[in-house]
PDB file of C-alpha atoms in Angstrom:
ATOM      1  CA  MET F  61    -125.795 160.526  14.786  1.00 68.00           C
ATOM      2  CA  THR F  62    -127.598 157.294  15.663  1.00 74.00           C
ATOM      3  CA  SER F  63    -127.600 156.441  19.365  1.00 87.00           C
ATOM      4  CA  PRO F  64    -125.384 153.436  20.097  1.00 88.00           C
ATOM      5  CA  SER F  65    -128.244 151.999  22.139  1.00 88.00           C
ATOM      6  CA  SER F  66    -130.223 151.473  18.933  1.00 90.00           C
ATOM      7  CA  ILE F  67    -127.535 149.106  17.570  1.00 85.00           C
ATOM      8  CA  LEU F  68    -127.907 145.464  18.494  1.00 92.00           C
ATOM      9  CA  PRO F  69    -124.972 143.652  20.128  1.00 94.00           C
ATOM     10  CA  PHE F  70    -122.580 141.966  17.714  1.00 97.00           C
ATOM     11  CA  THR F  71    -119.301 140.043  17.653  1.00 98.00           C
ATOM     12  CA  ALA F  72    -116.091 141.891  16.787  1.00 98.00           C
ATOM     13  CA  GLY F  73    -112.684 140.421  16.098  1.00 98.00           C
ATOM     14  CA  VAL F  74    -109.005 141.273  15.715  1.00 98.00           C
ATOM     15  CA  ALA F  75    -106.924 139.230  13.297  1.00 98.00           C
ATOM     16  CA  GLN F  76    -103.430 138.561  14.615  1.00 98.00           C
ATOM     17  CA  ILE F  77    -101.944 137.169  11.433  1.00 97.00           C
ATOM     18  CA  ALA F  78     -98.570 137.212   9.692  1.00 96.00           C
ATOM     19  CA  ALA F  79     -98.409 138.932   6.332  1.00 91.00           C
ATOM     20  CA  ASP F  80     -96.249 137.843   3.424  1.00 94.00           C
ATOM     21  CA  PRO F  81     -94.013 140.929   3.503  1.00 92.00           C
ATOM     22  CA  PHE F  82     -92.992 140.911  -0.170  1.00 93.00           C
ATOM     23  CA  ASP F  83     -96.021 139.262  -1.769  1.00 95.00           C
ATOM     24  CA  PRO F  84     -99.003 141.610  -1.482  1.00 96.00           C
ATOM     25  CA  MET F  85    -101.330 139.288  -3.415  1.00 97.00           C
ATOM     26  CA  ALA F  86    -100.573 136.446  -1.014  1.00 97.00           C
ATOM     27  CA  SER F  87    -101.187 138.770   1.944  1.00 97.00           C
ATOM     28  CA  ALA F  88    -104.453 140.016   0.436  1.00 97.00           C
ATOM     29  CA  ALA F  89    -105.580 136.443  -0.187  1.00 97.00           C
ATOM     30  CA  LYS F  90    -104.836 135.623   3.453  1.00 97.00           C
ATOM     31  CA  VAL F  91    -106.796 138.672   4.600  1.00 98.00           C
ATOM     32  CA  ALA F  92    -109.755 137.656   2.425  1.00 98.00           C
ATOM     33  CA  ALA F  93    -109.652 134.082   3.726  1.00 98.00           C
ATOM     34  CA  THR F  94    -109.498 135.361   7.321  1.00 98.00           C
ATOM     35  CA  ILE F  95    -112.543 137.549   6.680  1.00 98.00           C
ATOM     36  CA  ARG F  96    -114.508 134.540   5.466  1.00 98.00           C
ATOM     37  CA  ASP F  97    -113.317 132.389   8.374  1.00 97.00           C
ATOM     38  CA  ALA F  98    -114.332 135.113  10.831  1.00 98.00           C
ATOM     39  CA  ALA F  99    -117.748 135.435   9.198  1.00 97.00           C
ATOM     40  CA  ALA F 100    -118.287 131.749   9.896  1.00 97.00           C
ATOM     41  CA  ARG F 101    -117.794 132.655  13.576  1.00 97.00           C
ATOM     42  CA  ASP F 102    -120.437 135.392  13.306  1.00 97.00           C
ATOM     43  CA  VAL F 103    -117.881 138.224  13.360  1.00 98.00           C
ATOM     44  CA  ALA F 104    -119.359 141.472  12.020  1.00 98.00           C
ATOM     45  CA  LEU F 105    -116.335 143.772  12.463  1.00 98.00           C
ATOM     46  CA  LEU F 106    -112.739 142.667  11.912  1.00 98.00           C
ATOM     47  CA  VAL F 107    -109.512 144.643  12.411  1.00 98.00           C
ATOM     48  CA  PHE F 108    -106.175 143.646  10.847  1.00 98.00           C
ATOM     49  CA  PRO F 109    -102.659 144.822  11.788  1.00 98.00           C
ATOM     50  CA  GLU F 110    -100.608 147.727  10.508  1.00 98.00           C
ATOM     51  CA  ALA F 111     -99.001 147.102   7.101  1.00 96.00           C
ATOM     52  CA  CYS F 112    -100.764 143.748   6.805  1.00 97.00           C
ATOM     53  CA  ILE F 113    -100.719 144.112   3.021  1.00 97.00           C
ATOM     54  CA  GLY F 114     -97.461 145.559   1.745  1.00 96.00           C
ATOM     55  CA  GLY F 115     -95.393 144.482   4.732  1.00 94.00           C
ATOM     56  CA  TYR F 116     -93.845 146.009   7.829  1.00 95.00           C
ATOM     57  CA  PRO F 117     -90.032 146.024   7.319  1.00 95.00           C
ATOM     58  CA  LYS F 118     -89.142 145.066  10.885  1.00 94.00           C
ATOM     59  CA  GLY F 119     -85.413 145.203  11.548  1.00 91.00           C
ATOM     60  CA  ALA F 120     -84.530 146.862   8.218  1.00 92.00           C
ATOM     61  CA  SER F 121     -82.252 149.923   8.124  1.00 92.00           C
ATOM     62  CA  PHE F 122     -82.332 150.570   4.358  1.00 88.00           C
ATOM     63  CA  SER F 123     -78.567 151.129   4.671  1.00 86.00           C
ATOM     64  CA  THR F 124     -78.992 154.769   5.592  1.00 88.00           C
ATOM     65  CA  PRO F 125     -76.363 156.111   7.998  1.00 87.00           C
ATOM     66  CA  VAL F 126     -76.751 159.795   8.827  1.00 88.00           C
ATOM     67  CA  GLY F 127     -75.666 161.773   5.791  1.00 88.00           C
ATOM     68  CA  GLN F 128     -75.552 158.765   3.457  1.00 87.00           C
ATOM     69  CA  ARG F 129     -77.856 156.668   1.300  1.00 90.00           C
ATOM     70  CA  LEU F 130     -75.956 153.556   0.271  1.00 90.00           C
ATOM     71  CA  PRO F 131     -76.739 151.755  -3.018  1.00 88.00           C
ATOM     72  CA  GLU F 132     -77.930 148.613  -1.260  1.00 88.00           C
ATOM     73  CA  GLY F 133     -80.406 150.737   0.697  1.00 86.00           C
ATOM     74  CA  ARG F 134     -81.792 152.214  -2.497  1.00 91.00           C
ATOM     75  CA  GLU F 135     -82.262 148.709  -3.844  1.00 95.00           C
ATOM     76  CA  ALA F 136     -83.953 147.641  -0.591  1.00 92.00           C
ATOM     77  CA  PHE F 137     -86.378 150.531  -0.946  1.00 94.00           C
ATOM     78  CA  ARG F 138     -87.018 149.662  -4.613  1.00 95.00           C
ATOM     79  CA  ARG F 139     -87.928 146.152  -3.555  1.00 95.00           C
ATOM     80  CA  TYR F 140     -90.187 147.425  -0.778  1.00 96.00           C
ATOM     81  CA  PHE F 141     -91.783 149.958  -3.142  1.00 96.00           C
ATOM     82  CA  ASP F 142     -92.648 147.169  -5.565  1.00 96.00           C
ATOM     83  CA  ALA F 143     -94.359 145.233  -2.738  1.00 96.00           C
ATOM     84  CA  ALA F 144     -96.700 148.143  -1.935  1.00 97.00           C
ATOM     85  CA  ILE F 145    -100.181 148.409  -3.413  1.00 97.00           C
ATOM     86  CA  ASP F 146    -102.297 150.822  -5.423  1.00 96.00           C
ATOM     87  CA  LEU F 147    -105.789 151.460  -4.110  1.00 94.00           C
ATOM     88  CA  ASP F 148    -107.288 150.386  -7.430  1.00 94.00           C
ATOM     89  CA  GLY F 149    -105.108 147.280  -7.672  1.00 94.00           C
ATOM     90  CA  PRO F 150    -106.029 143.581  -7.639  1.00 96.00           C
ATOM     91  CA  GLU F 151    -105.032 143.088  -3.994  1.00 97.00           C
ATOM     92  CA  LEU F 152    -107.786 145.288  -2.636  1.00 96.00           C
ATOM     93  CA  ALA F 153    -110.261 143.755  -5.055  1.00 97.00           C
ATOM     94  CA  LEU F 154    -109.858 140.502  -3.093  1.00 97.00           C
ATOM     95  CA  VAL F 155    -110.587 142.304   0.185  1.00 97.00           C
ATOM     96  CA  THR F 156    -113.536 144.178  -1.315  1.00 97.00           C
ATOM     97  CA  ASP F 157    -115.056 140.930  -2.583  1.00 97.00           C
ATOM     98  CA  ALA F 158    -114.689 139.250   0.815  1.00 98.00           C
ATOM     99  CA  ALA F 159    -116.263 142.209   2.631  1.00 97.00           C
ATOM    100  CA  ARG F 160    -119.124 142.315   0.145  1.00 97.00           C
ATOM    101  CA  GLU F 161    -119.706 138.577   0.341  1.00 97.00           C
ATOM    102  CA  THR F 162    -119.820 138.561   4.147  1.00 97.00           C
ATOM    103  CA  GLY F 163    -121.337 142.007   4.750  1.00 97.00           C
ATOM    104  CA  MET F 164    -118.508 142.642   7.204  1.00 97.00           C
ATOM    105  CA  VAL F 165    -116.946 145.924   8.322  1.00 98.00           C
ATOM    106  CA  VAL F 166    -113.183 145.476   7.877  1.00 98.00           C
ATOM    107  CA  VAL F 167    -110.241 147.690   8.854  1.00 98.00           C
ATOM    108  CA  VAL F 168    -106.909 146.663   7.360  1.00 98.00           C
ATOM    109  CA  GLY F 169    -103.451 148.222   7.384  1.00 98.00           C
ATOM    110  CA  VAL F 170    -101.682 148.528   4.032  1.00 98.00           C
ATOM    111  CA  ILE F 171     -98.654 150.148   2.464  1.00 98.00           C
ATOM    112  CA  GLU F 172    -100.122 152.446  -0.146  1.00 97.00           C
ATOM    113  CA  ARG F 173     -98.155 153.544  -3.188  1.00 96.00           C
ATOM    114  CA  ASP F 174     -98.973 157.000  -4.572  1.00 96.00           C
ATOM    115  CA  GLY F 175     -96.618 158.315  -7.231  1.00 94.00           C
ATOM    116  CA  GLY F 176     -93.107 157.891  -5.862  1.00 95.00           C
ATOM    117  CA  THR F 177     -94.153 157.905  -2.190  1.00 97.00           C
ATOM    118  CA  LEU F 178     -95.340 155.169   0.166  1.00 98.00           C
ATOM    119  CA  TYR F 179     -97.876 155.748   2.915  1.00 98.00           C
ATOM    120  CA  CYS F 180     -98.773 153.591   5.887  1.00 98.00           C
ATOM    121  CA  THR F 181    -102.536 153.545   5.554  1.00 98.00           C
ATOM    122  CA  ALA F 182    -105.577 152.094   7.299  1.00 98.00           C
ATOM    123  CA  LEU F 183    -108.508 151.268   5.024  1.00 98.00           C
ATOM    124  CA  THR F 184    -112.102 150.681   6.097  1.00 98.00           C
ATOM    125  CA  PHE F 185    -114.474 148.513   4.061  1.00 98.00           C
ATOM    126  CA  ASP F 186    -118.204 148.270   4.762  1.00 97.00           C
ATOM    127  CA  GLY F 187    -119.816 145.256   3.165  1.00 95.00           C
ATOM    128  CA  ALA F 188    -121.392 145.976  -0.200  1.00 91.00           C
ATOM    129  CA  ASP F 189    -120.328 149.633   0.003  1.00 95.00           C
ATOM    130  CA  GLY F 190    -116.701 148.591  -0.437  1.00 95.00           C
ATOM    131  CA  LEU F 191    -113.934 150.975   0.549  1.00 97.00           C
ATOM    132  CA  VAL F 192    -115.475 153.787   2.607  1.00 97.00           C
ATOM    133  CA  SER F 193    -112.505 155.357   4.389  1.00 96.00           C
ATOM    134  CA  ARG F 194    -108.751 155.839   4.035  1.00 97.00           C
ATOM    135  CA  HIS F 195    -106.473 157.132   6.782  1.00 98.00           C
ATOM    136  CA  ARG F 196    -102.821 157.837   6.094  1.00 97.00           C
ATOM    137  CA  LYS F 197    -100.532 157.749   9.130  1.00 98.00           C
ATOM    138  CA  LEU F 198     -99.802 161.345  10.113  1.00 97.00           C
ATOM    139  CA  MET F 199     -96.444 160.795  11.765  1.00 95.00           C
ATOM    140  CA  PRO F 200     -94.285 157.795  10.890  1.00 96.00           C
ATOM    141  CA  THR F 201     -92.190 156.793  13.895  1.00 95.00           C
ATOM    142  CA  GLY F 202     -88.402 156.837  13.996  1.00 93.00           C
ATOM    143  CA  ALA F 203     -86.831 155.200  10.946  1.00 92.00           C
ATOM    144  CA  GLU F 204     -90.285 154.791   9.366  1.00 95.00           C
ATOM    145  CA  ARG F 205     -89.806 158.409   8.258  1.00 94.00           C
ATOM    146  CA  LEU F 206     -87.144 157.211   5.814  1.00 93.00           C
ATOM    147  CA  ILE F 207     -89.619 155.113   3.860  1.00 95.00           C
ATOM    148  CA  TRP F 208     -93.130 156.515   4.414  1.00 97.00           C
ATOM    149  CA  GLY F 209     -94.653 159.881   3.598  1.00 96.00           C
ATOM    150  CA  PHE F 210     -96.723 161.917   6.070  1.00 96.00           C
ATOM    151  CA  GLY F 211    -100.498 161.955   5.866  1.00 95.00           C
ATOM    152  CA  ASP F 212    -102.440 165.229   6.058  1.00 95.00           C
ATOM    153  CA  GLY F 213    -105.644 166.227   7.791  1.00 94.00           C
ATOM    154  CA  SER F 214    -107.892 165.171   4.934  1.00 95.00           C
ATOM    155  CA  THR F 215    -107.873 161.465   5.874  1.00 96.00           C
ATOM    156  CA  MET F 216    -108.734 161.665   9.568  1.00 94.00           C
ATOM    157  CA  GLU F 217    -112.492 161.291   9.290  1.00 95.00           C
ATOM    158  CA  ALA F 218    -114.482 158.598  11.042  1.00 96.00           C
ATOM    159  CA  VAL F 219    -117.187 156.819   9.056  1.00 97.00           C
ATOM    160  CA  ASP F 220    -120.695 155.704   9.940  1.00 96.00           C
ATOM    161  CA  THR F 221    -121.520 152.027   9.530  1.00 96.00           C
ATOM    162  CA  ARG F 222    -124.428 149.846  10.582  1.00 95.00           C
ATOM    163  CA  LEU F 223    -122.339 148.870  13.639  1.00 96.00           C
ATOM    164  CA  GLY F 224    -121.628 152.434  14.717  1.00 96.00           C
ATOM    165  CA  ARG F 225    -119.071 155.084  13.919  1.00 96.00           C
ATOM    166  CA  VAL F 226    -115.663 153.633  13.053  1.00 98.00           C
ATOM    167  CA  GLY F 227    -112.334 155.438  13.253  1.00 98.00           C
ATOM    168  CA  ALA F 228    -108.778 154.243  12.632  1.00 98.00           C
ATOM    169  CA  VAL F 229    -105.584 155.476  14.309  1.00 98.00           C
ATOM    170  CA  ILE F 230    -102.313 153.722  13.472  1.00 98.00           C
ATOM    171  CA  CYS F 231     -99.683 152.599  15.990  1.00 96.00           C
ATOM    172  CA  TRP F 232     -97.910 155.513  17.724  1.00 96.00           C
ATOM    173  CA  GLU F 233    -100.404 158.032  16.357  1.00 97.00           C
ATOM    174  CA  ASN F 234    -102.315 156.813  19.385  1.00 97.00           C
ATOM    175  CA  TYR F 235     -99.803 158.738  21.520  1.00 97.00           C
ATOM    176  CA  MET F 236    -100.835 162.024  19.845  1.00 97.00           C
ATOM    177  CA  PRO F 237    -103.394 163.554  22.261  1.00 97.00           C
ATOM    178  CA  ALA F 238    -104.689 166.037  19.682  1.00 97.00           C
ATOM    179  CA  LEU F 239    -105.446 163.282  17.171  1.00 97.00           C
ATOM    180  CA  ARG F 240    -107.251 161.276  19.832  1.00 98.00           C
ATOM    181  CA  MET F 241    -109.348 164.338  20.712  1.00 97.00           C
ATOM    182  CA  HIS F 242    -110.281 164.759  17.055  1.00 97.00           C
ATOM    183  CA  MET F 243    -111.469 161.152  16.950  1.00 97.00           C
ATOM    184  CA  TYR F 244    -113.437 161.517  20.190  1.00 98.00           C
ATOM    185  CA  ALA F 245    -115.053 164.722  18.916  1.00 97.00           C
ATOM    186  CA  GLN F 246    -116.376 162.759  15.950  1.00 96.00           C
ATOM    187  CA  GLY F 247    -118.186 160.431  18.326  1.00 96.00           C
ATOM    188  CA  VAL F 248    -116.195 157.306  17.490  1.00 97.00           C
ATOM    189  CA  HIS F 249    -117.821 154.157  18.871  1.00 97.00           C
ATOM    190  CA  LEU F 250    -115.336 151.630  17.468  1.00 98.00           C
ATOM    191  CA  TYR F 251    -111.772 152.936  17.722  1.00 98.00           C
ATOM    192  CA  CYS F 252    -109.524 150.722  15.592  1.00 98.00           C
ATOM    193  CA  ALA F 253    -105.774 150.694  16.220  1.00 98.00           C
ATOM    194  CA  PRO F 254    -103.727 148.657  13.747  1.00 98.00           C
ATOM    195  CA  THR F 255    -100.194 148.552  15.155  1.00 98.00           C
ATOM    196  CA  ALA F 256     -96.690 147.104  15.009  1.00 97.00           C
ATOM    197  CA  ASP F 257     -96.107 147.763  18.724  1.00 97.00           C
ATOM    198  CA  ASP F 258     -95.890 144.441  20.575  1.00 97.00           C
ATOM    199  CA  ARG F 259     -94.541 145.771  23.865  1.00 96.00           C
ATOM    200  CA  ASP F 260     -96.123 145.082  27.234  1.00 95.00           C
ATOM    201  CA  THR F 261     -96.958 148.795  27.562  1.00 97.00           C
ATOM    202  CA  TRP F 262     -99.268 148.779  24.527  1.00 98.00           C
ATOM    203  CA  LEU F 263    -102.241 147.220  26.271  1.00 98.00           C
ATOM    204  CA  GLY F 264    -102.105 149.871  28.974  1.00 97.00           C
ATOM    205  CA  SER F 265    -102.300 152.551  26.292  1.00 98.00           C
ATOM    206  CA  MET F 266    -105.285 150.879  24.662  1.00 98.00           C
ATOM    207  CA  ARG F 267    -107.090 150.609  27.989  1.00 98.00           C
ATOM    208  CA  HIS F 268    -106.436 154.292  28.661  1.00 98.00           C
ATOM    209  CA  ILE F 269    -107.792 155.291  25.230  1.00 98.00           C
ATOM    210  CA  ALA F 270    -110.925 153.193  25.706  1.00 98.00           C
ATOM    211  CA  CYS F 271    -111.505 154.791  29.088  1.00 98.00           C
ATOM    212  CA  GLU F 272    -110.646 158.301  27.859  1.00 98.00           C
ATOM    213  CA  GLY F 273    -112.833 158.081  24.763  1.00 98.00           C
ATOM    214  CA  ARG F 274    -115.547 155.912  26.310  1.00 98.00           C
ATOM    215  CA  CYS F 275    -115.395 153.741  23.209  1.00 98.00           C
ATOM    216  CA  PHE F 276    -114.531 150.190  22.231  1.00 98.00           C
ATOM    217  CA  VAL F 277    -110.892 149.831  21.178  1.00 98.00           C
ATOM    218  CA  LEU F 278    -109.756 147.062  18.830  1.00 98.00           C
ATOM    219  CA  THR F 279    -106.019 146.717  18.301  1.00 98.00           C
ATOM    220  CA  ALA F 280    -104.311 144.199  16.017  1.00 98.00           C
ATOM    221  CA  CYS F 281    -100.598 143.428  15.671  1.00 98.00           C
ATOM    222  CA  GLN F 282     -98.906 140.801  13.537  1.00 97.00           C
ATOM    223  CA  HIS F 283     -97.320 137.690  14.996  1.00 97.00           C
ATOM    224  CA  ILE F 284     -94.550 137.111  12.489  1.00 96.00           C
ATOM    225  CA  ARG F 285     -91.210 135.295  12.430  1.00 96.00           C
ATOM    226  CA  ARG F 286     -88.011 136.003  10.529  1.00 95.00           C
ATOM    227  CA  GLY F 287     -88.780 133.023   8.290  1.00 93.00           C
ATOM    228  CA  ALA F 288     -91.710 134.901   6.727  1.00 92.00           C
ATOM    229  CA  TYR F 289     -89.201 137.268   5.103  1.00 94.00           C
ATOM    230  CA  PRO F 290     -86.858 136.345   2.231  1.00 92.00           C
ATOM    231  CA  ALA F 291     -83.545 134.765   3.190  1.00 92.00           C
ATOM    232  CA  ASP F 292     -81.625 137.729   1.736  1.00 92.00           C
ATOM    233  CA  TYR F 293     -83.677 140.286   3.703  1.00 92.00           C
ATOM    234  CA  ALA F 294     -81.236 142.466   5.680  1.00 92.00           C
ATOM    235  CA  CYS F 295     -82.657 142.220   9.203  1.00 92.00           C
ATOM    236  CA  GLY F 296     -80.999 143.758  12.231  1.00 90.00           C
ATOM    237  CA  MET F 297     -82.621 141.110  14.418  1.00 92.00           C
ATOM    238  CA  GLY F 298     -80.711 138.248  12.791  1.00 92.00           C
ATOM    239  CA  ASP F 299     -81.406 135.517  10.279  1.00 93.00           C
ATOM    240  CA  ASP F 300     -82.708 132.659  12.421  1.00 93.00           C
ATOM    241  CA  PRO F 301     -86.059 131.842  10.783  1.00 94.00           C
ATOM    242  CA  ASP F 302     -87.590 131.072  14.188  1.00 94.00           C
ATOM    243  CA  THR F 303     -86.851 134.534  15.584  1.00 96.00           C
ATOM    244  CA  VAL F 304     -90.103 136.317  16.397  1.00 96.00           C
ATOM    245  CA  LEU F 305     -89.961 139.803  14.893  1.00 94.00           C
ATOM    246  CA  MET F 306     -93.404 140.841  16.126  1.00 96.00           C
ATOM    247  CA  ARG F 307     -95.119 138.874  18.863  1.00 97.00           C
ATOM    248  CA  GLY F 308     -98.703 140.089  18.619  1.00 97.00           C
ATOM    249  CA  GLY F 309    -100.460 141.383  21.709  1.00 97.00           C
ATOM    250  CA  SER F 310    -103.750 142.054  19.919  1.00 98.00           C
ATOM    251  CA  ALA F 311    -106.711 142.878  22.146  1.00 98.00           C
ATOM    252  CA  ILE F 312    -110.254 144.220  22.423  1.00 98.00           C
ATOM    253  CA  VAL F 313    -111.102 146.669  25.205  1.00 98.00           C
ATOM    254  CA  GLY F 314    -114.455 147.974  26.465  1.00 98.00           C
ATOM    255  CA  PRO F 315    -115.418 151.606  27.093  1.00 98.00           C
ATOM    256  CA  LEU F 316    -114.582 151.468  30.799  1.00 97.00           C
ATOM    257  CA  GLY F 317    -111.141 150.047  30.078  1.00 97.00           C
ATOM    258  CA  GLN F 318    -112.071 146.415  30.665  1.00 98.00           C
ATOM    259  CA  VAL F 319    -110.153 143.868  28.572  1.00 98.00           C
ATOM    260  CA  LEU F 320    -112.650 141.786  26.591  1.00 98.00           C
ATOM    261  CA  ALA F 321    -110.151 139.699  24.595  1.00 98.00           C
ATOM    262  CA  GLY F 322    -106.385 139.221  24.594  1.00 91.00           C
ATOM    263  CA  PRO F 323    -103.662 140.166  24.705  1.00 97.00           C
ATOM    264  CA  ASP F 324    -102.327 137.135  22.860  1.00 96.00           C
ATOM    265  CA  PHE F 325     -98.586 136.559  22.388  1.00 97.00           C
ATOM    266  CA  ASP F 326     -98.641 132.872  21.423  1.00 95.00           C
ATOM    267  CA  GLY F 327     -98.948 133.006  17.641  1.00 96.00           C
ATOM    268  CA  GLU F 328    -101.432 133.757  14.908  1.00 97.00           C
ATOM    269  CA  ALA F 329    -104.950 134.048  16.289  1.00 97.00           C
ATOM    270  CA  LEU F 330    -108.437 135.401  15.734  1.00 98.00           C
ATOM    271  CA  LEU F 331    -109.609 137.043  18.954  1.00 98.00           C
ATOM    272  CA  THR F 332    -113.289 137.876  19.372  1.00 98.00           C
ATOM    273  CA  ALA F 333    -115.530 139.640  21.853  1.00 98.00           C
ATOM    274  CA  ARG F 334    -119.203 140.455  22.131  1.00 97.00           C
ATOM    275  CA  ILE F 335    -119.802 144.192  21.669  1.00 97.00           C
ATOM    276  CA  ASP F 336    -122.835 145.825  23.272  1.00 97.00           C
ATOM    277  CA  PRO F 337    -123.007 149.398  21.896  1.00 96.00           C
ATOM    278  CA  ALA F 338    -125.323 150.403  24.767  1.00 96.00           C
ATOM    279  CA  GLU F 339    -122.242 150.260  27.006  1.00 97.00           C
ATOM    280  CA  ILE F 340    -121.028 153.494  25.391  1.00 97.00           C
ATOM    281  CA  PRO F 341    -123.732 155.871  26.742  1.00 96.00           C
ATOM    282  CA  ARG F 342    -123.566 154.056  30.068  1.00 96.00           C
ATOM    283  CA  ALA F 343    -119.851 154.831  30.199  1.00 97.00           C
ATOM    284  CA  LYS F 344    -120.338 158.461  29.141  1.00 97.00           C
ATOM    285  CA  TYR F 345    -122.675 159.086  32.053  1.00 97.00           C
ATOM    286  CA  ASP F 346    -119.784 160.390  34.152  1.00 96.00           C
ATOM    287  CA  PHE F 347    -117.187 161.301  31.506  1.00 95.00           C
ATOM    288  CA  ASP F 348    -117.414 162.689  27.969  1.00 96.00           C
ATOM    289  CA  VAL F 349    -114.035 164.145  27.070  1.00 96.00           C
ATOM    290  CA  THR F 350    -115.327 166.403  24.285  1.00 96.00           C
ATOM    291  CA  GLY F 351    -118.743 166.980  25.871  1.00 95.00           C
ATOM    292  CA  HIS F 352    -119.796 167.567  29.459  1.00 96.00           C
ATOM    293  CA  TYR F 353    -116.274 166.953  30.822  1.00 94.00           C
ATOM    294  CA  ALA F 354    -114.647 169.418  28.413  1.00 95.00           C
ATOM    295  CA  ARG F 355    -113.781 173.021  29.264  1.00 92.00           C
ATOM    296  CA  PRO F 356    -113.920 174.822  25.914  1.00 93.00           C
ATOM    297  CA  ASP F 357    -113.767 178.160  27.734  1.00 93.00           C
ATOM    298  CA  ILE F 358    -110.162 177.215  28.624  1.00 95.00           C
ATOM    299  CA  PHE F 359    -109.037 174.571  26.108  1.00 94.00           C
ATOM    300  CA  ARG F 360    -109.909 174.399  22.408  1.00 94.00           C
ATOM    301  CA  LEU F 361    -108.449 172.296  19.609  1.00 94.00           C
ATOM    302  CA  ASP F 362    -108.328 173.644  16.049  1.00 94.00           C
ATOM    303  CA  VAL F 363    -108.097 170.875  13.422  1.00 93.00           C
ATOM    304  CA  ASP F 364    -107.199 171.511   9.766  1.00 92.00           C
ATOM    305  CA  THR F 365    -108.801 168.764   7.674  1.00 92.00           C
ATOM    306  CA  ALA F 366    -107.934 170.235   4.286  1.00 93.00           C
ATOM    307  CA  ALA F 367    -105.850 168.225   1.832  1.00 92.00           C
ATOM    308  CA  LYS F 368    -102.332 169.568   1.291  1.00 91.00           C
ATOM    309  CA  PRO F 369    -101.239 168.638  -2.247  1.00 89.00           C
ATOM    310  CA  ALA F 370     -97.761 169.718  -3.293  1.00 89.00           C
ATOM    311  CA  VAL F 371     -99.044 171.037  -6.618  1.00 87.00           C
ATOM    312  CA  THR F 372    -102.396 172.611  -7.507  1.00 84.00           C
ATOM    313  CA  ARG F 373    -103.651 174.032 -10.790  1.00 82.00           C
ATOM    314  CA  ARG F 374    -104.997 177.543 -11.224  1.00 81.00           C
ATOM    315  CA  ASP F 375    -108.482 176.071 -11.588  1.00 79.00           C
ATOM    316  CA  GLY F 376    -108.078 174.417  -8.174  1.00 63.00           C
ATOM    317  CA  ARG F 377    -107.737 170.871  -9.445  1.00 68.00           C
ATOM    318  CA  VAL F 378    -104.829 168.726  -8.237  1.00 61.00           C
TER     319      VAL F 378
END
């Protein structure tokens, strides 16, 4: 692995934008435009929020009391399913083109449709190389389990880019210590955390992860109001179009836990910070959680990174 010290400093950003929850092409167009706008500000790495394309259904219950699935909930899911994207669809072509045009490394949260199942996914694009990594959320949180499938260990790999090794961990996956250890063991330099968590406690978690992993952490959350959703959207937070459903809180944190940008709760924003990769080995001088500060004689983590398809053929093909 290339030493971080050999990588020149660069500008990184987090895009705190509102998606169009039921128009994935409009959301993808906004992502592509934001990439180009950020490139004009010399941004080389840009992180977007969870479910930025495909939509985060904040406040929706899908009419599912315990033991029941009501017809209106099935219709709500059908509508949400139709707003998700295929990885080979036209939405991601817009993002791929923008990344290629700007040479930027981009991490964006999407709702991925695969067969009859939806996945909350983080995608990484690397300039002309296009899509280089896909991570499906391992453990949807709370009611998210009604609408999203579970990822397996085959999409947890970090990827090398010209800016360093990039990994993506989505929202409350960041509270899974074993997953964090797997990312640290891969030598992640740029730990990207698309999220829908806009609570005051989130920044503290991001600072802890940066300090624990001795890496840069970039977290992006949407700032979105009720008015961005259709008028007939069944929202448990009310129907006032000015109601803020997610208030942002995006931030960039350095490898000693120092806040470099954000958090911002005021509206849509592009937050940037200067990243000096040489800060990573300086920080690891006194703490390397999977290296000189580990005790593998006492603690060891076994990680299964094999894909787990529901059906395989006798010849081994899915």
